[in-house]
Amino acid sequence: MSQTVPPVAPWSPKDKDSRWPVILTSIIDNIYRRNHNISMGADRDSHVDMVNNGKELISKLAELKYGMAHNRALVDLPDDGGLDIVVYNRELKRLEEENNNTWFTAPWLFAEYRLIRAWFALMPLWQQYDPFLEQKTSAFKASGNAIYHIANTMLELGSGEKGYLKEEQLEILFDEMIQMCLWGNATDLSLLPTMDYSDIHTLQSVGKAARAAGQAFILRNDSKAVWQLVRSLKDARIDIILDNSPLQLFTDLVLADFLVTHTPFVSQVIFHPKLIPWFVSDVVPGDYAALLSSSTDWASFFNSGTSEEHSKDDIRSLDELMSRWRAYVSDGTFKLAVDPSTPLGIPSPTEGDGTLKTAETFWTLPNSFWSLPSQEILCTSLKGSGLVIFKGDLKLTADVKWPPTTSFSDAIGPVRGLFPILSLRTCKAEVVVGLEEGVAERLSATEPGWRVTGKYGLISLEP
């Protein structure tokens, strides 16, 4: 598989305040609690092997955490049957030849999460366990106010039959929808270890004043150009490359609902998930299926463990919105790029020809999206889209040390021109492109951590 590499040095953990040790600790704690609950259960005797496997996972993770702190070399990934293991290990070999295969020298966005997934995959009793699910669920339970507010707003636009709004209304609403999707990404759970619930509520604020204030923190804003592109479409398909779950997935569905329900421009939205738990909160097929489940008691879910009470109207609005989304799933208006029941794991290759059995495997390969043109099946599919929305652009631009004034067009390299691209990204990693002269310098002087706090955002279009 060919890989095109940007002509700029990558970021490595030594350049960053890495959150990985914190995340590893949270996985260890999660497995420990799971083991404890099993051991205290009435049927504990039948789950001895699972508990023992859990202890083995904890030991491996603790050793990995120690290796991170002591700049050990990255190890080859064990073969769990996925073709991508070959890709990862080939890249590891290249890094070793370049003397860049230790924890402080390897590219930051690389191996450890795939290694963790391989450990889980090789233990049948833990193979389908998402160690991040508990964090995702807890964060979503803390989002009730935002969820109900959004549901009420969407139902105020009109419920039931599709109804196209006037264009002047559409443009204003579209701008608000784009901002909502942008700031929904602020709740990436890899940041949550250092945040409390009051911070989460602040980041999820969706009121008009909050959106107006939020514009001041959008360092690049192509939203007007995006609107001009969208309004030129007719019954088009939109693709969304999903990032985080669950609140951001909810806001992605809201944007999709707005486009297909209230405009003549879009008739179908395809959502692209990750196939394995990836970088804490990334969407896997089960997250999509769970959110759209018809069996969820939202009143109990959002009130669980809190003192907040929501009105019957709030609950009715959310139920009605979810019902509409399930209807869109049934008729193909909303479509996940893989079957929602797809189990966790990377599919094996087809006839030994080295091609990916499932195109969605691409999203968790170790290389940047600069190599997308080599993925013929996936690339051909995306070329049929009226607009491809990337939630975040870290791998789209590659996690390298671009000068901040590098154009977005240059930073996406070979992907440029394949199809219309919209990137919605909050700044939670060092890579930033598309800024005007002097902006980065001003922020670095006044807010040294501005690249990684999630306070600032980018709306970047490459038509």
mmCIF file of N, CA and C in Angstrom, residues 344-455:
data_model
loop_
_atom_site.group_PDB
_atom_site.id
_atom_site.type_symbol
_atom_site.label_atom_id
_atom_site.label_comp_id
_atom_site.label_asym_id
_atom_site.label_seq_id
_atom_site.Cartn_x
_atom_site.Cartn_y
_atom_site.Cartn_z
ATOM 1 N N LEU A 344 -16.827 -5.110 16.641
ATOM 2 C CA LEU A 344 -15.537 -4.432 16.697
ATOM 3 C C LEU A 344 -14.469 -5.307 16.062
ATOM 4 N N GLY A 345 -13.576 -4.682 15.304
ATOM 5 C CA GLY A 345 -12.488 -5.432 14.706
ATOM 6 C C GLY A 345 -12.210 -5.002 13.281
ATOM 7 N N ILE A 346 -10.969 -5.227 12.846
ATOM 8 C CA ILE A 346 -10.551 -4.916 11.486
ATOM 9 C C ILE A 346 -10.696 -6.188 10.644
ATOM 10 N N PRO A 347 -11.474 -6.147 9.562
ATOM 11 C CA PRO A 347 -11.658 -7.346 8.752
ATOM 12 C C PRO A 347 -10.346 -7.815 8.127
ATOM 13 N N SER A 348 -10.266 -9.110 7.882
ATOM 14 C CA SER A 348 -9.085 -9.678 7.231
ATOM 15 C C SER A 348 -9.123 -9.348 5.748
ATOM 16 N N PRO A 349 -8.008 -9.484 5.025
ATOM 17 C CA PRO A 349 -7.988 -9.203 3.600
ATOM 18 C C PRO A 349 -8.851 -10.196 2.827
ATOM 19 N N THR A 350 -9.088 -9.888 1.558
ATOM 20 C CA THR A 350 -9.945 -10.739 0.727
ATOM 21 C C THR A 350 -9.182 -11.968 0.266
ATOM 22 N N GLU A 351 -8.789 -12.028 -0.973
ATOM 23 C CA GLU A 351 -8.141 -13.216 -1.525
ATOM 24 C C GLU A 351 -6.626 -13.141 -1.412
ATOM 25 N N GLY A 352 -6.162 -12.532 -0.334
ATOM 26 C CA GLY A 352 -4.717 -12.438 -0.161
ATOM 27 C C GLY A 352 -4.063 -11.453 -1.102
ATOM 28 N N ASP A 353 -4.886 -10.574 -1.702
ATOM 29 C CA ASP A 353 -4.334 -9.638 -2.685
ATOM 30 C C ASP A 353 -3.889 -8.327 -2.051
ATOM 31 N N GLY A 354 -3.998 -8.229 -0.725
ATOM 32 C CA GLY A 354 -3.516 -7.027 -0.051
ATOM 33 C C GLY A 354 -4.497 -5.880 -0.033
ATOM 34 N N THR A 355 -5.704 -6.059 -0.589
ATOM 35 C CA THR A 355 -6.689 -4.983 -0.564
ATOM 36 C C THR A 355 -7.516 -5.071 0.703
ATOM 37 N N LEU A 356 -8.102 -3.953 1.106
ATOM 38 C CA LEU A 356 -8.911 -3.918 2.312
ATOM 39 C C LEU A 356 -10.286 -4.482 2.029
ATOM 40 N N LYS A 357 -10.719 -5.409 2.880
ATOM 41 C CA LYS A 357 -12.039 -6.017 2.704
ATOM 42 C C LYS A 357 -13.141 -4.998 2.948
ATOM 43 N N THR A 358 -12.932 -4.114 3.899
ATOM 44 C CA THR A 358 -13.889 -3.053 4.197
ATOM 45 C C THR A 358 -13.175 -1.714 4.077
ATOM 46 N N ALA A 359 -13.680 -0.850 3.208
ATOM 47 C CA ALA A 359 -13.000 0.422 2.947
ATOM 48 C C ALA A 359 -12.846 1.254 4.217
ATOM 49 N N GLU A 360 -13.793 1.110 5.167
ATOM 50 C CA GLU A 360 -13.743 1.921 6.386
ATOM 51 C C GLU A 360 -12.516 1.604 7.239
ATOM 52 N N THR A 361 -11.827 0.505 6.956
ATOM 53 C CA THR A 361 -10.578 0.203 7.657
ATOM 54 C C THR A 361 -9.584 1.351 7.519
ATOM 55 N N PHE A 362 -9.688 2.085 6.429
ATOM 56 C CA PHE A 362 -8.715 3.134 6.134
ATOM 57 C C PHE A 362 -8.601 4.167 7.246
ATOM 58 N N TRP A 363 -9.704 4.480 7.927
ATOM 59 C CA TRP A 363 -9.709 5.597 8.865
ATOM 60 C C TRP A 363 -8.799 5.368 10.061
ATOM 61 N N THR A 364 -8.442 4.123 10.351
ATOM 62 C CA THR A 364 -7.566 3.867 11.500
ATOM 63 C C THR A 364 -6.211 3.296 11.081
ATOM 64 N N LEU A 365 -5.828 3.470 9.838
ATOM 65 C CA LEU A 365 -4.475 3.115 9.422
ATOM 66 C C LEU A 365 -3.476 4.121 10.005
ATOM 67 N N PRO A 366 -2.196 3.769 10.085
ATOM 68 C CA PRO A 366 -1.230 4.657 10.752
ATOM 69 C C PRO A 366 -0.846 5.886 9.945
ATOM 70 N N ASN A 367 -1.078 5.860 8.642
ATOM 71 C CA ASN A 367 -0.663 6.981 7.811
ATOM 72 C C ASN A 367 -1.749 8.053 7.751
ATOM 73 N N SER A 368 -1.371 9.211 7.274
ATOM 74 C CA SER A 368 -2.318 10.313 7.165
ATOM 75 C C SER A 368 -3.247 10.074 5.977
ATOM 76 N N PHE A 369 -4.246 10.947 5.864
ATOM 77 C CA PHE A 369 -5.198 10.812 4.759
ATOM 78 C C PHE A 369 -4.593 11.237 3.426
ATOM 79 N N TRP A 370 -3.328 11.657 3.438
ATOM 80 C CA TRP A 370 -2.649 11.931 2.169
ATOM 81 C C TRP A 370 -2.618 10.685 1.283
ATOM 82 N N SER A 371 -2.732 9.514 1.884
ATOM 83 C CA SER A 371 -2.706 8.276 1.098
ATOM 84 C C SER A 371 -4.090 7.851 0.628
ATOM 85 N N LEU A 372 -5.103 8.682 0.866
ATOM 86 C CA LEU A 372 -6.467 8.343 0.452
ATOM 87 C C LEU A 372 -6.582 8.013 -1.037
ATOM 88 N N PRO A 373 -5.900 8.744 -1.945
ATOM 89 C CA PRO A 373 -6.043 8.419 -3.365
ATOM 90 C C PRO A 373 -5.690 6.968 -3.708
ATOM 91 N N SER A 374 -4.886 6.312 -2.858
ATOM 92 C CA SER A 374 -4.533 4.920 -3.146
ATOM 93 C C SER A 374 -5.629 3.944 -2.744
ATOM 94 N N GLN A 375 -6.629 4.417 -2.021
ATOM 95 C CA GLN A 375 -7.754 3.566 -1.595
ATOM 96 C C GLN A 375 -8.860 3.658 -2.643
ATOM 97 N N GLU A 376 -8.774 2.848 -3.674
ATOM 98 C CA GLU A 376 -9.613 3.024 -4.858
ATOM 99 C C GLU A 376 -11.102 2.914 -4.548
ATOM 100 N N ILE A 377 -11.490 1.900 -3.762
ATOM 101 C CA ILE A 377 -12.919 1.696 -3.497
ATOM 102 C C ILE A 377 -13.490 2.858 -2.703
ATOM 103 N N LEU A 378 -12.810 3.229 -1.637
ATOM 104 C CA LEU A 378 -13.274 4.326 -0.799
ATOM 105 C C LEU A 378 -13.267 5.635 -1.563
ATOM 106 N N CYS A 379 -12.200 5.882 -2.279
ATOM 107 C CA CYS A 379 -12.063 7.147 -3.007
ATOM 108 C C CYS A 379 -13.139 7.276 -4.082
ATOM 109 N N THR A 380 -13.409 6.194 -4.793
ATOM 110 C CA THR A 380 -14.450 6.207 -5.832
ATOM 111 C C THR A 380 -15.808 6.520 -5.224
ATOM 112 N N SER A 381 -16.074 5.930 -4.058
ATOM 113 C CA SER A 381 -17.347 6.183 -3.389
ATOM 114 C C SER A 381 -17.485 7.645 -2.995
ATOM 115 N N LEU A 382 -16.438 8.212 -2.413
ATOM 116 C CA LEU A 382 -16.510 9.598 -1.952
ATOM 117 C C LEU A 382 -16.618 10.586 -3.106
ATOM 118 N N LYS A 383 -16.114 10.203 -4.271
ATOM 119 C CA LYS A 383 -16.220 11.091 -5.434
ATOM 120 C C LYS A 383 -17.668 11.295 -5.863
ATOM 121 N N GLY A 384 -18.578 10.431 -5.393
ATOM 122 C CA GLY A 384 -19.988 10.594 -5.709
ATOM 123 C C GLY A 384 -20.716 11.498 -4.740
ATOM 124 N N SER A 385 -19.986 12.094 -3.813
ATOM 125 C CA SER A 385 -20.604 12.922 -2.782
ATOM 126 C C SER A 385 -20.630 14.387 -3.185
ATOM 127 N N GLY A 386 -21.701 15.083 -2.801
ATOM 128 C CA GLY A 386 -21.772 16.522 -3.032
ATOM 129 C C GLY A 386 -20.866 17.300 -2.101
ATOM 130 N N LEU A 387 -20.591 16.739 -0.909
ATOM 131 C CA LEU A 387 -19.702 17.359 0.061
ATOM 132 C C LEU A 387 -19.284 16.287 1.064
ATOM 133 N N VAL A 388 -17.986 16.205 1.332
ATOM 134 C CA VAL A 388 -17.471 15.279 2.338
ATOM 135 C C VAL A 388 -17.034 16.109 3.542
ATOM 136 N N ILE A 389 -17.691 15.870 4.679
ATOM 137 C CA ILE A 389 -17.408 16.634 5.887
ATOM 138 C C ILE A 389 -16.514 15.805 6.793
ATOM 139 N N PHE A 390 -15.320 16.306 7.055
ATOM 140 C CA PHE A 390 -14.390 15.662 7.987
ATOM 141 C C PHE A 390 -14.537 16.343 9.343
ATOM 142 N N LYS A 391 -14.913 15.573 10.345
ATOM 143 C CA LYS A 391 -14.994 16.114 11.698
ATOM 144 C C LYS A 391 -13.589 16.082 12.297
ATOM 145 N N GLY A 392 -12.888 17.173 12.134
ATOM 146 C CA GLY A 392 -11.482 17.237 12.509
ATOM 147 C C GLY A 392 -10.623 17.069 11.272
ATOM 148 N N ASP A 393 -9.391 17.619 11.298
ATOM 149 C CA ASP A 393 -8.525 17.510 10.113
ATOM 150 C C ASP A 393 -7.115 17.069 10.478
ATOM 151 N N LEU A 394 -6.971 16.459 11.674
ATOM 152 C CA LEU A 394 -5.626 16.102 12.125
ATOM 153 C C LEU A 394 -4.946 15.143 11.148
ATOM 154 N N LYS A 395 -5.656 14.076 10.743
ATOM 155 C CA LYS A 395 -5.070 13.138 9.779
ATOM 156 C C LYS A 395 -5.297 13.598 8.346
ATOM 157 N N LEU A 396 -6.265 14.476 8.144
ATOM 158 C CA LEU A 396 -6.500 15.010 6.804
ATOM 159 C C LEU A 396 -5.318 15.858 6.351
ATOM 160 N N THR A 397 -4.821 16.693 7.242
ATOM 161 C CA THR A 397 -3.666 17.535 6.914
ATOM 162 C C THR A 397 -2.350 16.858 7.275
ATOM 163 N N ALA A 398 -2.436 15.756 8.003
ATOM 164 C CA ALA A 398 -1.294 15.056 8.597
ATOM 165 C C ALA A 398 -0.849 15.821 9.842
ATOM 166 N N ASP A 399 -0.459 15.067 10.869
ATOM 167 C CA ASP A 399 -0.055 15.669 12.139
ATOM 168 C C ASP A 399 1.419 16.064 12.056
ATOM 169 N N VAL A 400 1.679 17.102 11.257
ATOM 170 C CA VAL A 400 3.053 17.542 11.025
ATOM 171 C C VAL A 400 3.166 19.038 11.327
ATOM 172 N N LYS A 401 4.404 19.538 11.349
ATOM 173 C CA LYS A 401 4.664 20.905 11.795
ATOM 174 C C LYS A 401 4.501 21.928 10.669
ATOM 175 N N TRP A 402 3.294 21.983 10.110
ATOM 176 C CA TRP A 402 3.022 23.003 9.095
ATOM 177 C C TRP A 402 3.159 24.394 9.701
ATOM 178 N N PRO A 403 3.718 25.353 8.986
ATOM 179 C CA PRO A 403 3.577 26.750 9.411
ATOM 180 C C PRO A 403 2.091 27.089 9.456
ATOM 181 N N PRO A 404 1.622 27.811 10.463
ATOM 182 C CA PRO A 404 0.182 28.068 10.597
ATOM 183 C C PRO A 404 -0.436 28.798 9.412
ATOM 184 N N THR A 405 0.387 29.515 8.633
ATOM 185 C CA THR A 405 -0.155 30.231 7.473
ATOM 186 C C THR A 405 -0.214 29.353 6.224
ATOM 187 N N THR A 406 0.201 28.087 6.330
ATOM 188 C CA THR A 406 0.060 27.165 5.201
ATOM 189 C C THR A 406 -1.412 27.097 4.807
ATOM 190 N N SER A 407 -1.687 27.158 3.524
ATOM 191 C CA SER A 407 -3.085 27.099 3.102
ATOM 192 C C SER A 407 -3.655 25.714 3.379
ATOM 193 N N PHE A 408 -4.955 25.680 3.678
ATOM 194 C CA PHE A 408 -5.631 24.402 3.889
ATOM 195 C C PHE A 408 -5.502 23.526 2.644
ATOM 196 N N SER A 409 -5.573 24.153 1.489
ATOM 197 C CA SER A 409 -5.455 23.435 0.221
ATOM 198 C C SER A 409 -4.114 22.714 0.109
ATOM 199 N N ASP A 410 -3.034 23.407 0.458
ATOM 200 C CA ASP A 410 -1.710 22.774 0.400
ATOM 201 C C ASP A 410 -1.568 21.673 1.452
ATOM 202 N N ALA A 411 -2.147 21.895 2.633
ATOM 203 C CA ALA A 411 -1.956 20.957 3.740
ATOM 204 C C ALA A 411 -2.674 19.626 3.524
ATOM 205 N N ILE A 412 -3.710 19.597 2.688
ATOM 206 C CA ILE A 412 -4.387 18.321 2.440
ATOM 207 C C ILE A 412 -3.774 17.584 1.253
ATOM 208 N N GLY A 413 -2.811 18.220 0.579
ATOM 209 C CA GLY A 413 -1.996 17.538 -0.423
ATOM 210 C C GLY A 413 -2.776 16.813 -1.499
ATOM 211 N N PRO A 414 -2.525 15.499 -1.687
ATOM 212 C CA PRO A 414 -3.120 14.744 -2.797
ATOM 213 C C PRO A 414 -4.632 14.591 -2.714
ATOM 214 N N VAL A 415 -5.223 14.879 -1.555
ATOM 215 C CA VAL A 415 -6.677 14.777 -1.422
ATOM 216 C C VAL A 415 -7.371 15.952 -2.109
ATOM 217 N N ARG A 416 -6.628 17.036 -2.281
ATOM 218 C CA ARG A 416 -7.169 18.243 -2.903
ATOM 219 C C ARG A 416 -7.720 17.930 -4.293
ATOM 220 N N GLY A 417 -8.973 18.340 -4.522
ATOM 221 C CA GLY A 417 -9.562 18.201 -5.844
ATOM 222 C C GLY A 417 -10.275 16.887 -6.094
ATOM 223 N N LEU A 418 -10.160 15.915 -5.184
ATOM 224 C CA LEU A 418 -10.841 14.640 -5.394
ATOM 225 C C LEU A 418 -12.348 14.785 -5.240
ATOM 226 N N PHE A 419 -12.767 15.605 -4.283
ATOM 227 C CA PHE A 419 -14.177 15.863 -3.999
ATOM 228 C C PHE A 419 -14.228 17.082 -3.088
ATOM 229 N N PRO A 420 -15.377 17.763 -2.983
ATOM 230 C CA PRO A 420 -15.464 18.928 -2.094
ATOM 231 C C PRO A 420 -15.278 18.502 -0.643
ATOM 232 N N ILE A 421 -14.431 19.228 0.086
ATOM 233 C CA ILE A 421 -14.077 18.862 1.459
ATOM 234 C C ILE A 421 -14.387 20.006 2.406
ATOM 235 N N LEU A 422 -15.074 19.685 3.504
ATOM 236 C CA LEU A 422 -15.283 20.623 4.602
ATOM 237 C C LEU A 422 -14.696 19.987 5.856
ATOM 238 N N SER A 423 -13.795 20.691 6.523
ATOM 239 C CA SER A 423 -13.230 20.235 7.786
ATOM 240 C C SER A 423 -13.751 21.112 8.913
ATOM 241 N N LEU A 424 -14.356 20.464 9.920
ATOM 242 C CA LEU A 424 -14.816 21.146 11.122
ATOM 243 C C LEU A 424 -13.950 20.649 12.268
ATOM 244 N N ARG A 425 -13.121 21.524 12.811
ATOM 245 C CA ARG A 425 -12.145 21.063 13.796
ATOM 246 C C ARG A 425 -11.944 22.078 14.907
ATOM 247 N N THR A 426 -12.033 21.609 16.146
ATOM 248 C CA THR A 426 -11.589 22.422 17.269
ATOM 249 C C THR A 426 -10.128 22.097 17.535
ATOM 250 N N CYS A 427 -9.390 23.086 17.960
ATOM 251 C CA CYS A 427 -7.935 22.953 18.093
ATOM 252 C C CYS A 427 -7.594 22.200 19.376
ATOM 253 N N LYS A 428 -7.293 20.917 19.234
ATOM 254 C CA LYS A 428 -6.932 20.084 20.373
ATOM 255 C C LYS A 428 -5.622 19.341 20.114
ATOM 256 N N ALA A 429 -4.902 19.759 19.085
ATOM 257 C CA ALA A 429 -3.575 19.221 18.783
ATOM 258 C C ALA A 429 -2.792 20.336 18.108
ATOM 259 N N GLU A 430 -1.479 20.181 18.083
ATOM 260 C CA GLU A 430 -0.614 21.289 17.684
ATOM 261 C C GLU A 430 -0.771 21.725 16.232
ATOM 262 N N VAL A 431 -1.121 20.811 15.338
ATOM 263 C CA VAL A 431 -1.193 21.166 13.928
ATOM 264 C C VAL A 431 -2.336 22.161 13.682
ATOM 265 N N VAL A 432 -2.002 23.278 13.041
ATOM 266 C CA VAL A 432 -2.979 24.302 12.671
ATOM 267 C C VAL A 432 -2.562 24.877 11.329
ATOM 268 N N VAL A 433 -3.505 24.993 10.395
ATOM 269 C CA VAL A 433 -3.205 25.588 9.085
ATOM 270 C C VAL A 433 -4.332 26.541 8.693
ATOM 271 N N GLY A 434 -4.040 27.365 7.681
ATOM 272 C CA GLY A 434 -5.060 28.236 7.121
ATOM 273 C C GLY A 434 -5.248 29.560 7.834
ATOM 274 N N LEU A 435 -4.311 29.949 8.705
ATOM 275 C CA LEU A 435 -4.467 31.197 9.458
ATOM 276 C C LEU A 435 -3.876 32.381 8.705
ATOM 277 N N GLU A 436 -4.372 33.548 9.017
ATOM 278 C CA GLU A 436 -3.817 34.788 8.487
ATOM 279 C C GLU A 436 -2.479 35.075 9.178
ATOM 280 N N GLU A 437 -1.647 35.864 8.530
ATOM 281 C CA GLU A 437 -0.354 36.246 9.105
ATOM 282 C C GLU A 437 -0.546 36.906 10.472
ATOM 283 N N GLY A 438 0.263 36.502 11.429
ATOM 284 C CA GLY A 438 0.287 37.139 12.742
ATOM 285 C C GLY A 438 -0.666 36.553 13.759
ATOM 286 N N VAL A 439 -1.663 35.783 13.329
ATOM 287 C CA VAL A 439 -2.660 35.251 14.279
ATOM 288 C C VAL A 439 -2.009 34.278 15.254
ATOM 289 N N ALA A 440 -1.246 33.327 14.734
ATOM 290 C CA ALA A 440 -0.609 32.327 15.596
ATOM 291 C C ALA A 440 0.358 32.978 16.576
ATOM 292 N N GLU A 441 1.123 33.951 16.090
ATOM 293 C CA GLU A 441 2.096 34.625 16.957
ATOM 294 C C GLU A 441 1.389 35.375 18.093
ATOM 295 N N ARG A 442 0.286 36.045 17.757
ATOM 296 C CA ARG A 442 -0.464 36.783 18.780
ATOM 297 C C ARG A 442 -1.016 35.843 19.840
ATOM 298 N N LEU A 443 -1.592 34.737 19.419
ATOM 299 C CA LEU A 443 -2.158 33.791 20.371
ATOM 300 C C LEU A 443 -1.081 33.115 21.213
ATOM 301 N N SER A 444 0.039 32.802 20.579
ATOM 302 C CA SER A 444 1.131 32.161 21.328
ATOM 303 C C SER A 444 1.676 33.083 22.414
ATOM 304 N N ALA A 445 1.638 34.386 22.161
ATOM 305 C CA ALA A 445 2.144 35.346 23.141
ATOM 306 C C ALA A 445 1.179 35.532 24.310
ATOM 307 N N THR A 446 -0.127 35.403 24.032
ATOM 308 C CA THR A 446 -1.125 35.665 25.074
ATOM 309 C C THR A 446 -1.699 34.399 25.696
ATOM 310 N N GLU A 447 -1.758 33.307 24.918
ATOM 311 C CA GLU A 447 -2.325 32.037 25.386
ATOM 312 C C GLU A 447 -1.430 30.902 24.900
ATOM 313 N N PRO A 448 -0.395 30.573 25.609
ATOM 314 C CA PRO A 448 0.583 29.581 25.129
ATOM 315 C C PRO A 448 -0.017 28.227 24.752
ATOM 316 N N GLY A 449 -1.122 27.825 25.354
ATOM 317 C CA GLY A 449 -1.695 26.510 25.037
ATOM 318 C C GLY A 449 -2.840 26.545 24.050
ATOM 319 N N TRP A 450 -2.960 27.628 23.280
ATOM 320 C CA TRP A 450 -4.139 27.813 22.442
ATOM 321 C C TRP A 450 -4.344 26.716 21.405
ATOM 322 N N ARG A 451 -3.277 26.050 20.991
ATOM 323 C CA ARG A 451 -3.406 25.021 19.950
ATOM 324 C C ARG A 451 -4.142 23.763 20.433
ATOM 325 N N VAL A 452 -4.190 23.531 21.740
ATOM 326 C CA VAL A 452 -4.642 22.224 22.228
ATOM 327 C C VAL A 452 -5.827 22.279 23.189
ATOM 328 N N THR A 453 -6.304 23.465 23.561
ATOM 329 C CA THR A 453 -7.327 23.543 24.603
ATOM 330 C C THR A 453 -8.736 23.278 24.106
ATOM 331 N N GLY A 454 -8.966 23.322 22.793
ATOM 332 C CA GLY A 454 -10.315 23.192 22.271
ATOM 333 C C GLY A 454 -11.099 24.494 22.297
ATOM 334 N N LYS A 455 -10.460 25.582 22.725
ATOM 335 C CA LYS A 455 -11.133 26.884 22.800
ATOM 336 C C LYS A 455 -11.349 27.484 21.416
#
